[in-house]
Coordinates of C-alpha atoms in Angstrom, one line a residue:
M1186 CA 155.3 51.1 -52.7
T1187 CA 152.5 52.8 -54.9
A1188 CA 149.4 50.7 -55.2
D1189 CA 148.6 50.0 -58.8
I1190 CA 145.4 48.2 -57.9
L1191 CA 143.1 49.2 -55.2
V1192 CA 139.7 47.5 -54.6
R1193 CA 137.4 48.8 -51.7
D1194 CA 134.2 47.0 -50.6
L1195 CA 133.5 45.8 -53.9
Y1196 CA 130.0 44.2 -54.4
Y1197 CA 128.8 43.3 -57.7
A1198 CA 125.7 41.5 -59.2
Y1199 CA 125.2 40.8 -63.1
P1200 CA 121.9 42.1 -64.5
A1201 CA 119.1 39.4 -64.4
A1202 CA 119.2 36.9 -67.4
R1203 CA 115.6 37.5 -67.6
P1204 CA 113.0 39.9 -66.3
D1205 CA 111.5 37.3 -64.0
L1206 CA 114.8 36.4 -62.4
P1207 CA 117.0 38.5 -59.9
P1208 CA 120.3 40.0 -60.4
Q1209 CA 123.2 37.6 -59.8
P1210 CA 125.3 38.4 -57.0
V1211 CA 129.1 37.4 -57.7
L1212 CA 131.4 39.6 -55.4
R1213 CA 130.4 40.1 -51.8
G1214 CA 132.8 43.1 -50.2
V1215 CA 136.2 42.3 -51.7
N1216 CA 139.1 44.4 -50.4
V1217 CA 142.5 44.2 -52.1
E1218 CA 145.4 46.3 -52.5
I1219 CA 148.2 45.3 -55.1
P1220 CA 151.5 47.4 -54.9
R1221 CA 153.4 48.2 -58.2
G1222 CA 155.7 45.4 -59.3
Q1223 CA 153.9 42.5 -57.7
F1224 CA 152.7 39.1 -59.5
V1225 CA 149.5 38.0 -57.8
A1226 CA 147.8 34.8 -58.6
L1227 CA 143.9 34.7 -58.1
L1228 CA 142.8 31.2 -57.1
G1229 CA 139.2 30.0 -56.6
R1230 CA 136.6 27.5 -57.7
V1231 CA 134.3 27.8 -60.7
G1232 CA 132.0 30.6 -60.0
A1233 CA 134.0 32.0 -57.3
G1234 CA 134.0 35.5 -58.9
K1235 CA 137.7 35.4 -60.4
T1236 CA 136.6 36.5 -63.8
T1237 CA 134.2 39.1 -62.7
L1238 CA 137.0 40.6 -60.4
C1239 CA 139.4 40.8 -63.4
L1240 CA 136.6 42.5 -65.4
T1241 CA 136.4 45.3 -63.0
L1242 CA 140.1 46.0 -63.4
N1243 CA 139.6 47.5 -66.9
G1244 CA 136.3 49.0 -66.5
L1245 CA 134.3 46.4 -68.6
I1246 CA 132.4 45.8 -65.1
P1247 CA 130.4 48.0 -64.9
N1248 CA 130.7 50.4 -67.8
A1249 CA 130.0 47.6 -70.4
T1250 CA 127.8 45.2 -68.4
G1251 CA 125.5 47.1 -66.1
G1252 CA 124.5 45.3 -63.0
V1253 CA 124.5 46.4 -59.4
F1254 CA 128.0 47.8 -58.6
R1255 CA 128.9 49.2 -55.2
G1256 CA 132.4 50.1 -53.8
D1257 CA 135.4 51.3 -55.9
V1258 CA 138.1 49.9 -58.1
W1259 CA 141.1 52.0 -58.8
V1260 CA 143.8 51.2 -61.3
Q1261 CA 147.0 53.4 -61.3
G1262 CA 145.1 56.0 -59.3
R1263 CA 142.0 56.2 -61.7
N1264 CA 138.6 55.2 -60.5
T1265 CA 137.2 52.6 -62.9
K1266 CA 133.7 54.0 -62.6
E1267 CA 134.9 57.5 -63.7
H1268 CA 136.8 56.5 -66.8
P1269 CA 135.7 54.9 -70.2
V1270 CA 137.2 51.4 -71.1
A1271 CA 139.2 52.9 -73.9
A1272 CA 141.0 55.3 -71.5
L1273 CA 141.7 52.4 -69.2
A1274 CA 142.8 49.9 -71.8
P1275 CA 146.4 51.3 -72.2
L1276 CA 146.8 51.2 -68.4
S1277 CA 145.4 47.9 -67.7
G1278 CA 146.0 45.2 -70.4
M1279 CA 143.5 42.2 -70.4
V1280 CA 144.0 38.7 -71.5
F1281 CA 140.6 37.1 -71.7
Q1282 CA 139.7 33.4 -70.9
D1283 CA 138.5 32.8 -74.1
P1284 CA 141.3 34.0 -76.6
E1285 CA 138.9 33.9 -79.8
V1286 CA 136.9 37.0 -78.3
Q1287 CA 140.2 39.2 -78.8
L1288 CA 141.7 37.8 -82.1
I1289 CA 140.6 39.9 -85.0
H1290 CA 143.4 39.7 -87.7
T1291 CA 144.3 37.1 -90.2
R1292 CA 148.2 37.1 -89.6
V1293 CA 149.8 36.6 -86.3
D1294 CA 152.1 39.4 -87.1
D1295 CA 149.2 41.8 -87.5
E1296 CA 147.4 40.7 -84.5
I1297 CA 150.3 41.4 -82.1
A1298 CA 151.4 44.6 -83.7
F1299 CA 147.8 46.0 -83.6
G1300 CA 147.8 47.2 -80.0
P1301 CA 151.1 49.2 -80.2
E1302 CA 150.0 50.7 -83.5
N1303 CA 147.0 52.1 -81.9
L1304 CA 149.1 53.4 -79.1
G1305 CA 151.3 55.2 -81.5
V1306 CA 154.4 53.5 -80.8
P1307 CA 157.2 54.3 -83.3
P1308 CA 157.6 51.5 -86.0
D1309 CA 161.0 50.5 -85.1
E1310 CA 159.9 49.9 -81.4
I1311 CA 156.8 48.1 -82.8
A1312 CA 159.3 45.8 -84.6
E1313 CA 161.2 45.2 -81.5
R1314 CA 158.3 44.5 -79.4
L1315 CA 156.7 42.2 -81.9
A1316 CA 159.9 40.1 -82.1
W1317 CA 160.3 39.9 -78.4
A1318 CA 156.4 39.0 -77.9
L1319 CA 156.8 36.2 -80.6
R1320 CA 159.9 35.0 -78.9
V1321 CA 158.6 34.7 -75.3
T1322 CA 155.4 33.1 -76.3
G1323 CA 157.0 30.5 -78.6
L1324 CA 155.4 32.0 -81.7
T1325 CA 158.4 33.0 -83.7
D1326 CA 157.6 30.5 -86.5
F1327 CA 153.9 31.3 -86.6
R1328 CA 154.1 35.2 -87.5
D1329 CA 152.8 34.5 -91.2
R1330 CA 150.0 32.2 -90.0
S1331 CA 146.2 33.0 -89.4
P1332 CA 145.2 32.7 -86.0
L1333 CA 141.9 31.2 -87.2
L1334 CA 143.8 28.2 -88.4
L1335 CA 145.9 27.6 -85.0
S1336 CA 145.0 25.2 -82.3
G1337 CA 143.3 26.4 -79.0
G1338 CA 146.6 26.6 -77.3
E1339 CA 148.2 28.3 -80.0
K1340 CA 145.4 31.0 -80.2
Q1341 CA 146.0 31.6 -76.5
R1342 CA 149.4 32.3 -77.0
V1343 CA 148.7 34.8 -79.6
A1344 CA 146.2 36.6 -77.2
I1345 CA 148.9 36.8 -74.7
A1346 CA 151.5 38.1 -76.9
A1347 CA 149.2 40.8 -78.3
V1348 CA 148.6 42.2 -75.0
L1349 CA 152.3 41.8 -73.8
A1350 CA 153.4 43.7 -76.9
M1351 CA 151.4 46.8 -75.6
R1352 CA 153.5 46.6 -72.5
P1353 CA 150.9 47.9 -69.9
Q1354 CA 152.0 48.8 -66.5
T1355 CA 149.1 46.6 -65.1
L1356 CA 148.5 43.2 -66.7
V1357 CA 145.4 41.1 -66.0
L1358 CA 145.1 37.8 -67.2
D1359 CA 142.0 35.4 -67.0
E1360 CA 143.0 31.6 -67.1
P1361 CA 145.7 32.5 -69.7
T1362 CA 147.6 29.2 -69.7
A1363 CA 144.5 26.7 -69.5
S1364 CA 145.0 25.5 -73.0
L1365 CA 148.7 25.3 -73.1
D1366 CA 151.0 22.3 -72.8
P1367 CA 153.1 21.8 -69.9
A1368 CA 156.1 23.6 -71.6
G1369 CA 154.0 26.5 -72.7
K1370 CA 152.5 26.9 -69.1
A1371 CA 155.9 27.2 -67.7
A1372 CA 157.2 29.7 -70.3
I1373 CA 154.2 32.1 -69.8
F1374 CA 154.6 31.8 -66.0
G1375 CA 158.3 32.5 -66.2
V1376 CA 157.7 35.4 -68.5
L1377 CA 155.2 37.0 -66.0
A1378 CA 157.5 36.6 -63.2
D1379 CA 160.4 38.4 -65.3
L1380 CA 158.1 41.2 -66.2
T1381 CA 157.2 41.8 -62.6
R1382 CA 160.8 41.6 -61.3
Q1383 CA 162.8 43.2 -64.1
H1384 CA 160.2 45.7 -65.5
G1385 CA 158.2 46.6 -62.6
M1386 CA 154.9 45.5 -64.2
T1387 CA 151.9 44.5 -62.0
V1388 CA 150.4 41.2 -62.8
L1389 CA 147.1 39.7 -61.6
M1390 CA 146.4 36.3 -63.1
A1391 CA 143.4 34.2 -62.4
T1392 CA 144.4 30.7 -62.8
Q1393 CA 143.7 27.1 -61.7
E1394 CA 147.5 26.3 -61.9
T1395 CA 148.0 26.2 -58.1
E1396 CA 151.4 24.4 -58.4
R1397 CA 153.0 26.9 -60.8
A1398 CA 151.1 29.9 -59.1
L1399 CA 152.8 28.8 -55.7
R1400 CA 156.1 28.7 -57.4
Y1401 CA 156.2 31.8 -59.6
A1402 CA 153.7 34.2 -57.9
D1403 CA 154.6 36.8 -55.2
R1404 CA 151.4 36.5 -53.5
I1405 CA 148.2 34.4 -53.7
L1406 CA 144.6 35.4 -53.3
V1407 CA 142.0 32.8 -52.9
L1408 CA 138.3 33.7 -53.7
D1409 CA 135.4 31.7 -52.4
E1410 CA 131.9 32.5 -53.2
G1411 CA 132.8 36.3 -53.9
V1412 CA 134.5 36.6 -50.7
L1413 CA 138.4 36.7 -50.1
A1414 CA 139.1 33.7 -48.2
L1415 CA 143.1 33.6 -48.2
D1416 CA 145.6 36.3 -49.0
G1417 CA 149.3 35.8 -48.5
A1418 CA 152.7 34.9 -49.7
P1419 CA 153.0 31.4 -51.3
E1420 CA 154.8 29.9 -48.4
E1421 CA 152.0 31.1 -46.2
I1422 CA 149.4 29.5 -48.4
L1423 CA 151.2 26.2 -48.5
R1424 CA 150.7 26.0 -44.7
E1425 CA 147.0 26.3 -45.7
A1426 CA 146.9 23.0 -47.7
D1427 CA 144.0 21.7 -45.7
T1428 CA 142.0 24.8 -46.4
L1429 CA 142.8 24.7 -50.2
H1430 CA 141.7 21.1 -50.2
A1431 CA 138.5 21.9 -48.3
L1432 CA 137.7 24.8 -50.6
G1433 CA 138.0 22.3 -53.7
L1434 CA 141.3 23.7 -54.9
A1435 CA 144.3 21.6 -56.2
T1436 CA 147.4 21.6 -54.0
P1437 CA 150.9 20.8 -55.4
E1438 CA 151.6 17.0 -56.0
M1439 CA 154.2 16.6 -53.3
T1440 CA 152.0 18.5 -50.8
E1441 CA 149.3 16.0 -51.5
L1442 CA 151.6 13.2 -51.1
S1443 CA 152.9 14.6 -47.8
R1444 CA 149.1 14.9 -46.6
R1445 CA 148.3 11.4 -47.6
L1446 CA 151.5 9.7 -46.1
S1447 CA 150.7 11.7 -42.6
A1448 CA 147.2 10.3 -42.8
A1449 CA 148.3 6.7 -43.7
T1450 CA 151.3 6.5 -41.0
G1451 CA 150.2 8.7 -38.3
R1452 CA 153.7 10.4 -38.8
A1453 CA 154.2 14.1 -39.6
Y1454 CA 155.2 14.7 -43.2
Q1455 CA 155.5 18.1 -44.7
F1456 CA 157.2 18.8 -48.0
N1457 CA 156.4 20.6 -51.1
T1458 CA 158.9 19.8 -53.7
V1459 CA 160.5 16.5 -55.1
S1460 CA 163.9 17.3 -53.5
A1461 CA 162.5 18.1 -50.0
A1462 CA 160.4 15.0 -50.2
Y1463 CA 163.4 13.0 -51.1
R1464 CA 165.4 14.3 -48.4
R1465 CA 162.8 13.6 -45.8
L1466 CA 162.1 10.0 -47.0
R1467 CA 165.5 8.8 -47.5
R1468 CA 166.1 8.9 -43.7
E1469 CA 163.6 6.3 -43.5
T1470 CA 165.7 3.9 -45.8
P1471 CA 163.4 1.2 -46.8
H1472 CA 164.8 -2.4 -47.3
G1473 CA 163.6 -5.5 -48.8
D1474 CA 160.9 -5.9 -51.3
I1475 CA 158.2 -3.4 -51.7
I1476 CA 154.7 -3.9 -53.0
P1477 CA 154.8 -2.8 -56.6
A1478 CA 152.1 -0.2 -57.8
P1479 CA 149.6 -1.7 -60.3
T1480 CA 150.3 -1.3 -63.8
V1481 CA 147.7 -1.7 -66.2
V1482 CA 149.0 -2.8 -69.7
P1483 CA 146.7 -2.3 -72.7
I1484 CA 145.9 -5.8 -74.0
P1485 CA 144.4 -5.7 -77.6
S1486 CA 141.0 -7.3 -77.7
A1487 CA 140.4 -10.2 -79.9
D1488 CA 137.3 -8.3 -81.2
P1489 CA 137.5 -6.1 -84.2
P1490 CA 138.2 -2.3 -83.2
Q1491 CA 135.5 0.1 -82.5
I1492 CA 137.3 2.6 -84.5
R1493 CA 140.0 2.1 -87.0
I1494 CA 142.3 4.8 -88.6
E1495 CA 144.6 3.7 -91.6
H1496 CA 147.2 5.8 -93.1
L1497 CA 145.4 9.2 -92.2
F1498 CA 146.6 12.4 -93.8
Y1499 CA 145.1 15.7 -93.3
S1500 CA 146.1 19.3 -94.2
Y1501 CA 144.6 22.6 -93.5
D1502 CA 146.8 24.4 -96.2
A1503 CA 149.0 23.4 -99.0
E1504 CA 152.4 24.0 -96.9
R1505 CA 151.6 22.2 -93.5
A1506 CA 150.5 18.6 -92.8
A1507 CA 148.3 18.4 -89.6
L1508 CA 148.3 14.7 -89.6
R1509 CA 150.8 12.3 -91.4
D1510 CA 150.1 8.7 -92.1
V1511 CA 148.4 8.1 -88.6
N1512 CA 147.5 4.4 -87.8
L1513 CA 145.6 3.9 -84.9
N1514 CA 142.8 1.3 -83.4
L1515 CA 140.4 2.0 -80.6
W1516 CA 138.5 -0.9 -79.0
R1517 CA 135.2 -0.7 -77.4
G1518 CA 135.4 0.1 -73.5
E1519 CA 139.0 1.7 -73.7
F1520 CA 140.0 4.9 -71.8
V1521 CA 142.5 6.4 -74.1
A1522 CA 144.4 9.7 -73.4
L1523 CA 145.7 11.7 -76.4
V1524 CA 148.6 13.9 -75.7
G1525 CA 151.1 16.2 -77.3
R1526 CA 152.2 19.8 -77.6
N1527 CA 149.8 22.5 -78.9
G1528 CA 149.5 22.1 -82.7
S1529 CA 150.4 18.4 -82.6
G1530 CA 147.5 17.3 -84.4
K1531 CA 145.2 16.1 -81.5
T1532 CA 142.0 18.0 -82.1
T1533 CA 142.6 17.5 -85.8
L1534 CA 142.7 13.7 -85.4
A1535 CA 139.7 13.7 -82.8
R1536 CA 137.5 15.4 -85.6
H1537 CA 138.0 12.8 -87.9
L1538 CA 136.2 10.4 -85.7
N1539 CA 132.7 11.9 -86.1
G1540 CA 133.2 13.4 -89.6
L1541 CA 133.6 17.0 -88.7
L1542 CA 136.8 16.5 -90.9
Q1543 CA 137.5 14.1 -93.8
P1544 CA 140.7 12.4 -94.4
A1545 CA 142.8 13.8 -97.3
A1546 CA 144.1 10.4 -97.6
G1547 CA 143.7 7.2 -95.8
S1548 CA 140.5 6.2 -93.9
V1549 CA 138.5 6.4 -90.7
S1550 CA 135.8 4.0 -89.8
V1551 CA 133.5 3.7 -86.8
D1552 CA 131.8 0.5 -86.1
G1553 CA 132.7 -0.5 -89.5
L1554 CA 131.3 2.5 -91.4
D1555 CA 133.4 4.7 -93.3
T1556 CA 133.2 8.1 -92.1
R1557 CA 133.3 9.6 -95.6
T1558 CA 130.1 7.9 -96.4
Q1559 CA 128.1 8.9 -93.3
R1560 CA 126.4 12.1 -92.3
T1561 CA 127.9 13.8 -89.2
S1562 CA 124.4 13.8 -87.6
A1563 CA 124.5 10.0 -87.9
L1564 CA 128.0 9.6 -86.6
A1565 CA 127.1 12.0 -83.6
R1566 CA 124.8 9.3 -82.5
R1567 CA 127.7 6.9 -82.0
V1568 CA 130.5 9.5 -81.1
G1569 CA 129.8 12.3 -78.8
Y1570 CA 132.3 15.3 -79.0
V1571 CA 132.7 17.8 -76.2
F1572 CA 134.6 20.7 -77.9
Q1573 CA 137.8 22.4 -76.3
N1574 CA 135.8 25.6 -76.5
P1575 CA 132.3 25.1 -75.0
D1576 CA 131.0 28.4 -77.0
H1577 CA 131.4 26.5 -80.1
Q1578 CA 128.9 24.0 -78.9
I1579 CA 126.3 25.5 -76.8
F1580 CA 123.4 27.9 -78.2
A1581 CA 119.9 27.3 -76.7
A1582 CA 117.9 29.8 -74.7
T1583 CA 118.4 27.8 -71.3
V1584 CA 120.5 25.3 -69.9
R1585 CA 117.5 23.0 -69.7
D1586 CA 116.9 23.2 -73.6
E1587 CA 120.6 22.8 -74.2
L1588 CA 120.5 19.4 -72.6
A1589 CA 117.3 18.5 -74.1
F1590 CA 118.3 19.4 -77.7
G1591 CA 120.2 16.2 -78.6
L1592 CA 117.6 13.8 -77.1
R1593 CA 114.8 15.8 -79.0
V1594 CA 116.7 15.3 -82.4
Q1595 CA 117.0 11.7 -81.8
G1596 CA 113.4 11.6 -81.2
A1597 CA 113.0 10.7 -77.6
P1598 CA 109.6 10.9 -76.0
A1599 CA 109.0 13.9 -74.1
A1600 CA 108.9 12.1 -70.8
V1601 CA 112.2 10.3 -71.5
V1602 CA 113.7 13.8 -72.3
G1603 CA 112.5 15.3 -69.1
Q1604 CA 113.6 12.5 -67.1
Q1605 CA 117.2 12.5 -68.5
V1606 CA 117.5 16.2 -68.5
A1607 CA 116.7 16.3 -64.8
K1608 CA 119.0 13.5 -63.9
A1609 CA 121.9 15.3 -66.0
L1610 CA 121.0 18.5 -64.2
D1611 CA 121.5 16.9 -60.8
L1612 CA 124.6 14.9 -61.8
F1613 CA 126.5 18.1 -62.8
G1614 CA 125.3 20.5 -60.3
L1615 CA 123.4 22.7 -62.8
A1616 CA 119.9 22.3 -61.3
A1617 CA 120.1 26.0 -59.8
H1618 CA 121.0 27.2 -63.5
A1619 CA 118.4 25.2 -65.4
D1620 CA 116.3 28.1 -66.6
Q1621 CA 119.3 30.6 -67.0
P1622 CA 120.7 31.1 -70.6
P1623 CA 124.2 29.2 -70.9
A1624 CA 125.9 32.1 -72.2
S1625 CA 125.3 34.0 -69.0
L1626 CA 127.3 31.4 -66.9
G1627 CA 131.0 31.4 -66.3
Y1628 CA 133.4 29.7 -68.6
G1629 CA 133.8 26.6 -66.4
Q1630 CA 130.1 26.2 -65.8
R1631 CA 129.7 26.5 -69.7
R1632 CA 132.2 23.5 -69.9
L1633 CA 129.9 21.4 -67.6
V1634 CA 126.7 22.5 -69.8
A1635 CA 128.7 21.2 -73.0
L1636 CA 129.6 17.8 -71.5
A1637 CA 126.3 17.2 -70.0
S1638 CA 124.6 18.0 -73.2
V1639 CA 126.7 15.2 -74.9
L1640 CA 126.6 12.7 -72.3
V1641 CA 122.8 13.0 -71.8
T1642 CA 122.5 11.4 -75.6
Q1643 CA 124.3 8.4 -74.4
P1644 CA 126.9 7.8 -77.2
D1645 CA 129.0 4.8 -77.5
T1646 CA 132.2 6.8 -77.9
L1647 CA 133.0 10.1 -75.8
I1648 CA 135.7 12.4 -77.2
L1649 CA 136.5 15.1 -74.6
D1650 CA 138.9 17.9 -75.9
E1651 CA 140.7 19.4 -72.8
P1652 CA 137.4 19.1 -70.8
T1653 CA 139.0 20.2 -67.4
D1654 CA 140.7 23.5 -68.6
S1655 CA 139.9 26.3 -66.1
L1656 CA 138.1 24.0 -63.8
D1657 CA 139.1 23.8 -60.1
A1658 CA 140.2 20.2 -58.5
R1659 CA 136.6 19.4 -57.3
S1660 CA 134.9 20.2 -60.5
Q1661 CA 137.6 18.1 -62.3
R1662 CA 137.0 15.3 -60.0
E1663 CA 133.1 15.6 -60.4
I1664 CA 133.5 15.5 -64.2
M1665 CA 136.1 12.6 -64.3
R1666 CA 133.7 10.7 -62.0
V1667 CA 130.8 11.1 -64.6
V1668 CA 133.4 10.0 -67.4
Q1669 CA 134.5 7.1 -65.2
Q1670 CA 130.9 5.9 -65.0
F1671 CA 130.3 6.4 -68.7
N1672 CA 133.4 4.1 -69.4
A1673 CA 132.6 1.5 -66.5
G1674 CA 129.4 1.1 -68.4
G1675 CA 131.1 0.1 -71.5
G1676 CA 131.4 3.5 -73.1
T1677 CA 135.0 4.2 -75.1
V1678 CA 136.7 7.4 -74.0
L1679 CA 139.0 9.5 -75.9
L1680 CA 140.5 12.1 -73.7
I1681 CA 142.6 15.0 -75.0
T1682 CA 144.6 16.6 -72.4
H1683 CA 147.6 18.4 -71.2
D1684 CA 147.0 17.6 -67.6
L1685 CA 149.2 14.6 -66.9
R1686 CA 147.5 14.0 -63.5
L1687 CA 144.4 13.0 -65.4
V1688 CA 146.6 10.7 -67.5
A1689 CA 148.0 9.1 -64.5
N1690 CA 144.9 8.8 -62.7
Y1691 CA 142.4 7.7 -65.3
A1692 CA 143.9 6.7 -68.6
R1693 CA 144.6 3.0 -69.2
R1694 CA 146.4 3.7 -72.5
V1695 CA 147.9 6.8 -74.0
V1696 CA 148.9 8.0 -77.3
A1697 CA 151.3 10.7 -78.1
L1698 CA 151.5 12.8 -81.1
S1699 CA 154.2 15.0 -82.4
S1700 CA 154.0 16.8 -85.6
G1701 CA 150.9 14.9 -86.9
Q1702 CA 152.5 11.4 -86.2
V1703 CA 152.1 8.9 -83.4
I1704 CA 155.2 8.6 -81.4
F1705 CA 153.9 6.5 -78.6
D1706 CA 151.0 4.2 -78.0
G1707 CA 151.2 2.2 -74.8
A1708 CA 150.6 2.2 -71.0
P1709 CA 150.9 5.5 -69.0
A1710 CA 153.5 4.0 -66.9
A1711 CA 155.5 3.1 -69.8
L1712 CA 155.3 6.6 -71.3
F1713 CA 156.5 8.2 -68.3
G1714 CA 159.7 6.2 -68.7
E1715 CA 160.3 7.3 -72.2
K1716 CA 162.5 10.5 -71.7
R1717 CA 162.9 11.0 -75.5
V1718 CA 159.1 10.9 -76.1
L1719 CA 158.3 13.0 -73.2
A1720 CA 160.9 15.6 -74.5
E1721 CA 159.5 15.5 -78.1
A1722 CA 155.9 15.8 -76.8
G1723 CA 156.5 18.6 -74.4
L1724 CA 155.6 16.5 -71.4
M1725 CA 156.9 15.8 -67.9
A1726 CA 156.5 12.7 -65.7
P1727 CA 154.4 13.4 -62.7
R1728 CA 156.5 14.6 -59.8
V1729 CA 155.6 11.5 -57.8
R1730 CA 157.1 9.3 -60.5
R1731 CA 160.3 11.3 -60.4
L1732 CA 160.5 10.9 -56.8
A1733 CA 160.0 7.0 -56.7
E1734 CA 162.7 7.0 -59.4
R1735 CA 165.3 8.8 -57.1
L1736 CA 164.3 6.2 -54.4
A1737 CA 164.6 3.4 -56.8
W1738 CA 168.0 2.3 -54.8
S1739 CA 165.9 1.6 -51.7
G1740 CA 163.7 -0.8 -53.7
M1741 CA 160.8 1.5 -54.5
P1742 CA 159.1 0.6 -57.8
T1743 CA 159.5 3.4 -60.5
D1744 CA 156.2 2.8 -62.5
I1745 CA 154.3 4.7 -59.8
L1746 CA 151.9 7.3 -61.3
T1747 CA 149.9 8.8 -58.4
P1748 CA 150.1 9.7 -54.8
E1749 CA 147.8 7.0 -53.9
Q1750 CA 150.1 4.4 -55.4
F1751 CA 153.2 5.9 -53.8
V1752 CA 151.6 5.7 -50.3
A1753 CA 150.5 2.0 -51.0
A1754 CA 154.1 1.0 -52.0
W1755 CA 155.9 3.0 -49.2
V1756 CA 153.4 1.8 -46.2
G1757 CA 153.4 -1.8 -47.6
R1758 CA 157.1 -2.2 -47.4
P1759 CA 158.3 -5.0 -45.0

C-alpha cells in the first residue's frame, strides 16, 4: 500500500514566547507511516504533542509558525517543508480543535460550499457534496442559519462538514468531536470510518475519545511527551490497558470494570464490551440479596433557592426560541449537571445566571437579586463562569497575570493576590507556565488557565461549560477534584457536559433540556432509567448501568452508575 503520510525523525520546538525564554520542544523524534485508506486515532495527554503533529501534516508547522524543525514529513509524496500551505491544503484537509478559527461565512450553506468553490468543483457537484456533508453531520435543517449563532457543538459540526465537502485524500482532525453530544460523536466516528473503508480516504484524528477510537479506528497511536509510546491495532492497544491508565488516558468503561473486578476479587477478568462482560459474569450466577449501590436523591432544602428561574423565555432571532418557559431552582451547595443535545439551550440558560444574557420574558434571581437590575461585574463576584471556549475568556500577557486579574478587580491586597495565585498555579499544575502567554499554551492547558482564573476569585456559584472537553482522563480527574473541593466547601456547581461519566461520578442532581425546555429534573440514577428522556436528550446510560440491568435477574441492583458501585455490589453479594 502507498503511504499517504510519512513522518521521519520529526523534532519540533515552538519559537520562544519571549526573548528571555528558550524554544519549547514538543515533538522529539517521531516516526510514523500511515498507508492510504487507514483510519488512525491519535491519543495522548494534554501537551503530549497531538495538535503539533497534526499541524505538520498541512505545512502550517513550520511554514507559518517558524520554530526549530528537524526531520521530514511527507503527505501524498510531497515534503511539507518544500511546499506552501496553500498547495498542501487540497491534499490534506484540516479540522482545527477550535472551530471558530476556520468559520468565516454568515450562512452554513456558504461555509460548507466555500472550499469546493475554491477548488473549482462544478456547481452540480458542489450541490451534491453540500447536501451530503449537511446530512452526515446532522446539519440539514441548519443550512440557512448563521454559524455565529450556533452552539459550540453545532459550530464544530459545520467545521467538519466544510472540510468533508472538499473530499481531500488525507483528512486530519484535531479533537473534532470534543463539543458534540453523544449521538453526534457516534455519527462523526461512523462517517470517518465509512470514508476510509468505502472511499479510500486516509484519516488521522487526534482525540480523547478512547472508547470510540478503539471501536472505529483501524490503528491507534499514543503520544507521550512528544514520543510515540504505543502503535498498534485496537485489539493490541486494549491489551495495554494498564499502560494507558499509567499514561493518564481513559480506558473503555468495561475494560475499567474488568480491571477493578480483578483487583477486588483476585480473579482474572478481561472484557471490553457489555456483551462480553455479561457472558463472563453470568457464569458466576449470584443469588440472594446484593448490597445496593448508593443512590443520592436530591432533597429540596427548606432554605430559599440561591438561584431562582421563573418562566424564562429567550430567543436569538424572531424565528427560534432558545429557551421556552424554563422554571428551575438551585440551592446553595448543590452539584447539578445540565445535559442535552447540542443546541438544546444549555449554554443560553447558564449565561442568564450571571447577567451575560437578559430574559426576553420571565425572571432570573441570584441571592434574591434580579439579574436585570444588576451589573454583570457585580454578578460575577457571586457566579463564576468558565466558558466552553477558553479563548473567549483569557487575554492577559502571562498565565500569572491572567489568574491575578479577577482578584485585582475585586481590590484584593497585593500580598493576597500573590498568595492565591501561587496556590492556584500549583493546584492546576501551571507553575511551569506562569510567565508564559496563555495563548501560547495548548488548548487543554488554556482550559486549565480559564478555570483557575475563575476559581481563584472564590465565587459562591461555579458554572462550568464543558470544562473537560479535549482533556485526558488524568487532567479530567484533576479538574473535577478541584471542583469537588469547591463544592465540599459549600460552593454551588452547575456543570454543563456531554460526558455522562462525569454525571455519574460527580453530580447529585441532573437537569435535561430539549428544544429549550426542561424535560427531566432529578437524581442521575433516575435519569438513566428514563428511556424516553434519554432518547429525546440524545443521551445513553453508562455501559455499567446497562450491564447491571442485564444482570437484574440475578438480583443485581439496576441503579448502578459507576464501575466502583458495580464492584461493591458484585463483591458484596452473599
